Short mmCIF file of C-alpha atoms in Angstrom, two decimals:
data_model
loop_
_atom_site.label_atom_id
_atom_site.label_comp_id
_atom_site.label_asym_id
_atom_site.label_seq_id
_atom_site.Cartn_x
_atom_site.Cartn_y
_atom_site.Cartn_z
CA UNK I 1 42.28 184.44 -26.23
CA UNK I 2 45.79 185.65 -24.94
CA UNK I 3 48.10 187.69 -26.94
CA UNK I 4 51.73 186.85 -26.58
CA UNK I 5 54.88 188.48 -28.50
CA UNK I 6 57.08 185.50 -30.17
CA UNK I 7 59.99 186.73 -29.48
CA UNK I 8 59.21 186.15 -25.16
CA UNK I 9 56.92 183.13 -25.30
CA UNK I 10 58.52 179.92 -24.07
CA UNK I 11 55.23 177.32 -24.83
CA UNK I 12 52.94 175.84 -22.49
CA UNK I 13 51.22 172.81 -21.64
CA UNK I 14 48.52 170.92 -22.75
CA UNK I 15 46.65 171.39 -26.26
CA UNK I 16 47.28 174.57 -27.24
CA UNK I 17 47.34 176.96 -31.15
CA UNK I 18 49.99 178.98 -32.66
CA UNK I 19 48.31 181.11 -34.64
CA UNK I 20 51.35 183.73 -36.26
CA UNK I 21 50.22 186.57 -38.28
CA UNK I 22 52.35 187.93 -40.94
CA UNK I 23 55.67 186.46 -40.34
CA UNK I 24 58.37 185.30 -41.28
CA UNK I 25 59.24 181.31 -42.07
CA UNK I 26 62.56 181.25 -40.59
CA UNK I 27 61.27 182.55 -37.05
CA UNK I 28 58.39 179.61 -36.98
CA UNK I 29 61.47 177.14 -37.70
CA UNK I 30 62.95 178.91 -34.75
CA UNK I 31 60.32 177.99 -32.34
CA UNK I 32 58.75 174.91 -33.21
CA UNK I 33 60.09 172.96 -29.77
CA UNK I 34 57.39 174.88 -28.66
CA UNK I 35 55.37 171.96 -29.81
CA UNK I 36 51.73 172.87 -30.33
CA UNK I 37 48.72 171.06 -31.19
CA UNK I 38 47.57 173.32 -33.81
CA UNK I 39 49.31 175.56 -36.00
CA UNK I 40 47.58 178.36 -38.24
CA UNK I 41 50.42 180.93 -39.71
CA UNK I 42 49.98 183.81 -42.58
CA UNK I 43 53.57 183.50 -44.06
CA UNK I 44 55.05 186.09 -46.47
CA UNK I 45 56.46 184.42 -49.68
CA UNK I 46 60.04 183.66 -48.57
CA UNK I 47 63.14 181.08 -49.48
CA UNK I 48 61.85 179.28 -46.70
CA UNK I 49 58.42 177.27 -47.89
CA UNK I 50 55.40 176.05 -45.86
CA UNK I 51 56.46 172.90 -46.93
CA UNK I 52 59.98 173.17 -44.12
CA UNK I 53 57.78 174.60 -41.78
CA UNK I 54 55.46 171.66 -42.32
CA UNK I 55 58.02 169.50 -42.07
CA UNK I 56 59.38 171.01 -38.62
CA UNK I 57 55.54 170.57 -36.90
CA UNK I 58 54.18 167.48 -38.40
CA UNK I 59 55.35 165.13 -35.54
CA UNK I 60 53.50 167.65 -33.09
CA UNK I 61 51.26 168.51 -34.64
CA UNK I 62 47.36 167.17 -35.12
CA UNK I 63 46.27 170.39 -37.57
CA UNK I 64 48.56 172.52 -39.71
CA UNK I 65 46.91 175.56 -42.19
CA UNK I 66 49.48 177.87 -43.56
CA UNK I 67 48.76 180.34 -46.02
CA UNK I 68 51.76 182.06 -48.10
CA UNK I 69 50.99 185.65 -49.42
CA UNK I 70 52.41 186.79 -52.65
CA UNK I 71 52.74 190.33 -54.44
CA UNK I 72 49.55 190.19 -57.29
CA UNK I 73 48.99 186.42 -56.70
CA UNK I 74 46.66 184.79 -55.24
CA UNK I 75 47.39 182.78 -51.68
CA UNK I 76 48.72 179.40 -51.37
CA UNK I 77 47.09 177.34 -49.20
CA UNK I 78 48.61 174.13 -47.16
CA UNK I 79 46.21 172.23 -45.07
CA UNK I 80 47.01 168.79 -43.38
CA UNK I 81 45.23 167.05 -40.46
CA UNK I 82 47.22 164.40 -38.95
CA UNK I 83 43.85 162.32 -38.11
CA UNK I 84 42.90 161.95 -41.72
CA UNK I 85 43.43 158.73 -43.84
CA UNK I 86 45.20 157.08 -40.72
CA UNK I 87 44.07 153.67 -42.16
CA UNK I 88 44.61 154.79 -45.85
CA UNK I 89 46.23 151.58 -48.02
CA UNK I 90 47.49 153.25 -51.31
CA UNK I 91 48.38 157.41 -51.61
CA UNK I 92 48.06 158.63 -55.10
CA UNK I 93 50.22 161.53 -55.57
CA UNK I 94 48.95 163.52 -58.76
CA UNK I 95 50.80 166.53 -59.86
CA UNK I 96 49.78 168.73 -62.28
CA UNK I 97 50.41 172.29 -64.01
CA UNK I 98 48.07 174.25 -66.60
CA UNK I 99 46.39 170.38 -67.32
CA UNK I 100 42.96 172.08 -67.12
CA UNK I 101 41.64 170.21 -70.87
CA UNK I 102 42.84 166.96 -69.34
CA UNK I 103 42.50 167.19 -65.80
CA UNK I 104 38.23 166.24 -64.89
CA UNK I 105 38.85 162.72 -67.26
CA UNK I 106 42.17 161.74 -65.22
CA UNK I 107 40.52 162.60 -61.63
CA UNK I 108 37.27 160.93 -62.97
CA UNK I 109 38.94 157.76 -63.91
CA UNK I 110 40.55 157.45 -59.85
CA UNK I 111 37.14 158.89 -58.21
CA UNK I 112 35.75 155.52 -60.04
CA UNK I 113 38.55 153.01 -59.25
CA UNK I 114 36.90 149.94 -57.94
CA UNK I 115 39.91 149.74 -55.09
CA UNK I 116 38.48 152.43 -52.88
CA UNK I 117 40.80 152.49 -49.96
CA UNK I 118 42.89 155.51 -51.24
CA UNK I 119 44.88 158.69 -50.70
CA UNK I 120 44.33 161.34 -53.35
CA UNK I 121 46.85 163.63 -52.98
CA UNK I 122 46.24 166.47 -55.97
CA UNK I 123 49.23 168.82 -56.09
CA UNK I 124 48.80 172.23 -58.22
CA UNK I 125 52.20 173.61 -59.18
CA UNK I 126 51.47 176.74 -59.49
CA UNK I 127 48.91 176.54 -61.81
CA UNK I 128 47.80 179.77 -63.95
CA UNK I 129 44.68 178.45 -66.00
CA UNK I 130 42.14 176.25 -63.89
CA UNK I 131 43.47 173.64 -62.99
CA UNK I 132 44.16 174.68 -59.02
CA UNK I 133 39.98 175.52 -58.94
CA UNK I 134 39.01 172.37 -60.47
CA UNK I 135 41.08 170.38 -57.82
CA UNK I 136 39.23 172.46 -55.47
CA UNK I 137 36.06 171.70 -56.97
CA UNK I 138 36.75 168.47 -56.87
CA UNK I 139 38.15 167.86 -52.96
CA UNK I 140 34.57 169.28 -52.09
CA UNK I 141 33.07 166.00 -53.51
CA UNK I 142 35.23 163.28 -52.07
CA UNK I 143 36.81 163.15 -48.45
CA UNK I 144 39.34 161.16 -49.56
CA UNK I 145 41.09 163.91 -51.81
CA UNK I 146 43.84 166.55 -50.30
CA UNK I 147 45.32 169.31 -52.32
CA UNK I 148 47.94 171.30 -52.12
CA UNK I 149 48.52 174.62 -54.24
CA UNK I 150 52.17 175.48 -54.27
CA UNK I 151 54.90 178.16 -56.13
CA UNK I 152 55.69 176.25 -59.10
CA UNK I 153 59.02 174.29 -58.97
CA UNK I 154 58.35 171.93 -61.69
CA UNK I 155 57.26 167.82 -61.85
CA UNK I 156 59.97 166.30 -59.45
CA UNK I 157 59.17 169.19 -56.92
CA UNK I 158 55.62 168.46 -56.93
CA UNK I 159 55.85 164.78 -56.72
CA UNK I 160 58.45 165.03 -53.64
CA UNK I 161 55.69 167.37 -52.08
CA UNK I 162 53.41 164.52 -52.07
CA UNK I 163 55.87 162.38 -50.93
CA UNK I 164 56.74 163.85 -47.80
CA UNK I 165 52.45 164.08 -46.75
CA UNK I 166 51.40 160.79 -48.02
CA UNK I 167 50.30 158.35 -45.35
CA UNK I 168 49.81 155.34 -47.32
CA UNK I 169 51.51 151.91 -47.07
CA UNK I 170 51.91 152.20 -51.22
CA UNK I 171 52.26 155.56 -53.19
CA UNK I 172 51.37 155.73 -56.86
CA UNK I 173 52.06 158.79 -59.17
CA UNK I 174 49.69 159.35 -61.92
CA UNK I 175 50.43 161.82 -64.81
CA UNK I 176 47.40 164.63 -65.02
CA UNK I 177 46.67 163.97 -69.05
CA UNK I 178 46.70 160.51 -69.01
CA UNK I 179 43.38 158.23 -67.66
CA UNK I 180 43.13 154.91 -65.73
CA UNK I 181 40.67 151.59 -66.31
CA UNK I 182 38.77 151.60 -63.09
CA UNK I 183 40.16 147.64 -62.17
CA UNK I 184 44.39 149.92 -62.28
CA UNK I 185 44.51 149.99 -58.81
CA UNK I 186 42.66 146.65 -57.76
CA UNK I 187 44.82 144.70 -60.24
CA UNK I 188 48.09 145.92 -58.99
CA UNK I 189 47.33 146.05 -54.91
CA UNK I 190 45.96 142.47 -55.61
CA UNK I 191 49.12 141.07 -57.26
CA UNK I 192 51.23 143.42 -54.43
CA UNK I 193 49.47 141.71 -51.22
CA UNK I 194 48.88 138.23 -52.76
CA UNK I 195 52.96 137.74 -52.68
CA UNK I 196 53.77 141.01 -50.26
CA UNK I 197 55.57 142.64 -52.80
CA UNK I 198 57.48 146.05 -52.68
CA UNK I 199 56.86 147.42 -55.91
CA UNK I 200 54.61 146.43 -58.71
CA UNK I 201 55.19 147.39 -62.34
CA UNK I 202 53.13 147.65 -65.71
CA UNK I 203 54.93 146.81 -68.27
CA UNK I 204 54.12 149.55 -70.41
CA UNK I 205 51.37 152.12 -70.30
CA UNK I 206 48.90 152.08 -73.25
CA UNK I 207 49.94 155.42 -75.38
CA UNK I 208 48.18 157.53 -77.65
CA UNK I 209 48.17 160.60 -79.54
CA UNK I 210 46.23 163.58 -78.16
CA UNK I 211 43.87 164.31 -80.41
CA UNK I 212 43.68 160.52 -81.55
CA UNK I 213 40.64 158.41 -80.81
CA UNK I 214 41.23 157.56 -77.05
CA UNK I 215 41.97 153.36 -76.26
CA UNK I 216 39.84 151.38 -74.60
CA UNK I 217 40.69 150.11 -71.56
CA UNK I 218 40.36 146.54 -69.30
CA UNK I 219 37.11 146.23 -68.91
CA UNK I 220 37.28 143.11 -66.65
CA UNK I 221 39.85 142.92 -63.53
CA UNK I 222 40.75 139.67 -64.86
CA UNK I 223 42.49 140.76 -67.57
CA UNK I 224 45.55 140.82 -66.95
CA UNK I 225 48.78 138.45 -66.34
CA UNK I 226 51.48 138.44 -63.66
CA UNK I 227 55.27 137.27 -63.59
CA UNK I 228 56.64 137.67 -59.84
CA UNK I 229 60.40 138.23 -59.67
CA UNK I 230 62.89 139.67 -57.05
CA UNK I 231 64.22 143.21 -57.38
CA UNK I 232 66.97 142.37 -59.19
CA UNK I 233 65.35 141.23 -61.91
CA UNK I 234 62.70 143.02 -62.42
CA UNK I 235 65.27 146.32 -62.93
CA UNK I 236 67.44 144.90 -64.73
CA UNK I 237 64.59 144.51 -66.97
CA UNK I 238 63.59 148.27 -66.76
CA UNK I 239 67.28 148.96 -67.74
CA UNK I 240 66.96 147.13 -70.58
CA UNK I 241 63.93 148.61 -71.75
CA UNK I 242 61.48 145.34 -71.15
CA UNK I 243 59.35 147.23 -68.94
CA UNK I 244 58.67 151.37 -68.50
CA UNK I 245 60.25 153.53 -66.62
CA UNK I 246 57.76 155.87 -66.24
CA UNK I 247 56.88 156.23 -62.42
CA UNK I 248 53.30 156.62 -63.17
CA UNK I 249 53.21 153.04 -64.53
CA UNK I 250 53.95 151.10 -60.67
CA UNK I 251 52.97 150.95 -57.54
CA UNK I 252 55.53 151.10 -54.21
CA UNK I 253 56.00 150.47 -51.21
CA UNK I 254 55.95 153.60 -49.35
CA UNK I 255 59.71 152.37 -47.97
CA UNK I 256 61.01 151.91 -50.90
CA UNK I 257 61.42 155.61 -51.02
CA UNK I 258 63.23 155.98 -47.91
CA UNK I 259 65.79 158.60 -49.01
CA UNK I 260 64.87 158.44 -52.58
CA UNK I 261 64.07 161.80 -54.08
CA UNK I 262 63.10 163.19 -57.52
CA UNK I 263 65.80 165.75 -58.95
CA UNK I 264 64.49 169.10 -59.07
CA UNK I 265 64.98 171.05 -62.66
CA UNK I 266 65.85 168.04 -64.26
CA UNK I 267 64.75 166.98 -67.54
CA UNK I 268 64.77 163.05 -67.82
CA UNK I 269 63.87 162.76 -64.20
CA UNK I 270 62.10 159.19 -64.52
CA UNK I 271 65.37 157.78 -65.78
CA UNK I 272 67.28 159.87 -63.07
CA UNK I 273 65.06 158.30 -59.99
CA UNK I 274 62.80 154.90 -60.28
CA UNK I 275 65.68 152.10 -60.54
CA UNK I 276 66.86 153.68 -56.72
CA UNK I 277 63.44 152.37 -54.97
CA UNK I 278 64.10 148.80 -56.41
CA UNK I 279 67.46 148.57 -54.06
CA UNK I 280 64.93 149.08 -50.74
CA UNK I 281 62.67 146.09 -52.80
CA UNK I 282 62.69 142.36 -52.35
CA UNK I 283 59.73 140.51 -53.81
CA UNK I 284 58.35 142.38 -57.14
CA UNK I 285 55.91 141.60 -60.19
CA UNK I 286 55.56 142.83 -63.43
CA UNK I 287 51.73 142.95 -65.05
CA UNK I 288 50.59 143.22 -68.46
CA UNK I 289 47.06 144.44 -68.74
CA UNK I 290 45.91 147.60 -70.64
CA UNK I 291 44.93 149.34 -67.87
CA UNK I 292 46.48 152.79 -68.31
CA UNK I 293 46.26 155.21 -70.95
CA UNK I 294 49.25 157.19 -71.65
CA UNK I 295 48.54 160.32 -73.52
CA UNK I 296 51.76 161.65 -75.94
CA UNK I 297 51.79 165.06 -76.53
CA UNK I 298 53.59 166.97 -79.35
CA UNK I 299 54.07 170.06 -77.68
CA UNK I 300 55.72 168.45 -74.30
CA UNK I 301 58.82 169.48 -73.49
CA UNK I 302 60.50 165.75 -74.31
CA UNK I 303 59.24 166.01 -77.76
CA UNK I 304 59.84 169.48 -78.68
CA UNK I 305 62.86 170.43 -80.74
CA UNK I 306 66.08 170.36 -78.90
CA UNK I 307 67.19 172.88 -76.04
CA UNK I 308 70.24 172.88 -74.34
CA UNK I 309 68.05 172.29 -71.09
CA UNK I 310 68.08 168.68 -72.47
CA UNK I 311 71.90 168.22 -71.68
CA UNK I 312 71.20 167.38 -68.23
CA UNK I 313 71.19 163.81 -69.68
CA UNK I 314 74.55 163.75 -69.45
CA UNK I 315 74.61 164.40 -66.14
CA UNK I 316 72.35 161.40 -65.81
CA UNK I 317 74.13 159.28 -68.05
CA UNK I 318 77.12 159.68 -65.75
CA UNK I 319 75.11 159.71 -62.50
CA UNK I 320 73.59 156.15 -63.62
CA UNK I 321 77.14 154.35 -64.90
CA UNK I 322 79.00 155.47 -62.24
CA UNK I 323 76.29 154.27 -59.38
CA UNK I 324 78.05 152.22 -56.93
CA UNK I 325 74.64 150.24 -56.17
CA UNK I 326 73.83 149.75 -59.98
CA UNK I 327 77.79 148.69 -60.22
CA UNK I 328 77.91 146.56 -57.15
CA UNK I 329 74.49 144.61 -58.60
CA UNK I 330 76.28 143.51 -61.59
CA UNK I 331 73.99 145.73 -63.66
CA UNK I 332 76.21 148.49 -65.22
CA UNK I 333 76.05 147.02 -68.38
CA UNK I 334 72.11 147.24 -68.22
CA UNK I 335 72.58 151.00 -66.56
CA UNK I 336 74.72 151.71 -69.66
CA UNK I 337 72.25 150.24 -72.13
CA UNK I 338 69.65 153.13 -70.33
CA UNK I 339 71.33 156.22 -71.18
CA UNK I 340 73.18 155.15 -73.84
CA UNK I 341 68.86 155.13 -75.55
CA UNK I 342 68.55 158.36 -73.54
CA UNK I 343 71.29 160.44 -74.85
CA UNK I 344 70.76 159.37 -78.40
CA UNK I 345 67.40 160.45 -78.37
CA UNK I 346 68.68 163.79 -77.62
CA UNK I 347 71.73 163.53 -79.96
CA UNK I 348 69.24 163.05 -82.48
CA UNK I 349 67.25 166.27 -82.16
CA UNK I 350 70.71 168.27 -82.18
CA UNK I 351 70.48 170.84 -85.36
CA UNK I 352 72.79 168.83 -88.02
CA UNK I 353 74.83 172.71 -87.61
CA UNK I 354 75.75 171.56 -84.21
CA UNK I 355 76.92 168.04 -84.69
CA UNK I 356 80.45 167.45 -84.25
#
């Protein structure tokens, strides 16, 4: 072992480690032409995140373990291997915050998914119950699972941090309360390679109340029917309500999200992000099976009583009816229809004191 100082190194050849103690993100950004094989850095907590840095090495890179120390918390951990899952098919990115009650039935129902070539990518958002130990618990028991425990930054944060690690050819998100029939993922990569489509959606999740007797699922991977139709379509649809918009309720194309990011902070991000993969889509289907179980919760934040955290629809509404893509598709009337249902929603839970 040779000890270097940082600040004089210039790299070297060969297979070699950077192993930085205590420092500072913005300096490892600094030197990462360096170019090492391996890459093992303490990092204080800092506006820079492990996720940049991981970013800046992952091309180089074959092994990456950063750990981020913060004041009376415990570590965050961010481990990635570039030789894992090289083959992997399908990524499922699964974000999740203080979902402990819910959390062993969701990651039980993808463990048991008959489609087995998959990417579980569990990302804890700065959990403070158990939710960040169970995921733990549970990448012990199956190879196939990754995790990565991160400074909360809420759902659209999390899901681009699986995103940007996800090696599949498809990505699925899957929200942490709600549960899968084990034929989800065979059903939709079957109708996906049979006609190489881009994306694949559900029509519409099966929903329930928590604390409501749970639904029973497809218990057959037959059941279940299939209309194939270009992009166009098929969103135009989703803008009209035919089909969710939920991004847990499809499958994509890893491609399709070229440049396609969920809006951090936002309220409403669903209706904000999942008609921009369709313009990177050709060939799509739409499947109606009851093969996942959407849990509704009283006390999420869509439901609750109205905050003024809610207005960001309105930056939506205008994001979505002035889209040049959405306009140049003809579908601005559909785009209207959208948030014209979205902003009501919220118009409705206004205090009748407020209404003008």
């Amino acid at each position: 072992i040779e000890f270097m100082d940082i600040n004089t190194f210039n790299g070297m050849d060969g297979n070699w480690a950077l192993c930085a103690e205590w420092i500072k993100a913005d300096l490892l950004l600094n030197v990462n032409k360096w170019k090492p094989a391996y890459l093992l850095a303490d990092l204080w907590k800092d506006y820079i995140t492990a996720f940049k840095v991981w970013e800046a090495y992952k091309n180089s890179a074959v092994h990456i373990l950063i750990k981020t120390r913060r004041w009376g918390k415990a570590d965050q951990i961010l481990e990635w291997d570039s030789s894992e899952n090289e083959d992997v098919e399908l990524s499922v990115i699964f974000p999740m915050y203080n979902v402990e009650k819910y959390l062993s039935q969701c990651l039980d129902s993808i463990l048991t998914q008959t489609y087995k070539n998959l990417e579980i990518i569990l990302v804890d958002d700065g959990s403070t119950d158990k939710s960040g130990s169970i995921c733990d618990s549970y990448k012990k028991k199956d190879p196939r699972i990754v995790v990565i425990h991160k400074e909360n930054g809420g759902l659209s944060d999390a899901r681009n941090a699986g995103v940007a690690i996800c090696k599949g050819d498809f990505i699925s998100f899957v929200d942490s309360d709600d549960y899968l029939s084990p034929y989800f993922y065979e059903i939709l990569m079957g109708v996906a390679q049979k006609r190489n489509c881009d994306i694949v959606a559900l029509k519409s999740g099966t929903d329930f109340w928590d604390g409501e007797d749970k639904p029973v699922l497809a218990k057959d991977k037959d059941e279940f029917a299939v209309r194939y139709l270009n992009s166009h379509e098929i969103l135009e649809r989703m803008l009209y309500q035919e089909i969710a918009t939920g991004a847990p309720f499809k499958i994509y194309k890893k491609a399709t999200f070229d440049n396609v990011y969920f809006p951090v902070g936002y309220l409403y991000e669903d209706v904000a992000t999942t008609y921009k993969p369709f313009f990177n889509a050709q060939e799509c289907a739409i499947v109606e099976a009851d093969i996942y179980a959407y849990r509704k919760r009283r006390d999420s934040i869509i439901r609750q009583s109205f905050s003024p955290k809610k207005m960001i629809c309105l930056d939506i509404f205008d994001q979505l009816v002035n889209d040049k893509q959405l306009n140049e598709a003809g579908l601005q009337r559909a785009a209207k229809s959208r948030v014209y249902a979205m902003t009501y929603s919220v118009f409705l839970q206004v205090p009748e004191s407020d209404k003008r």
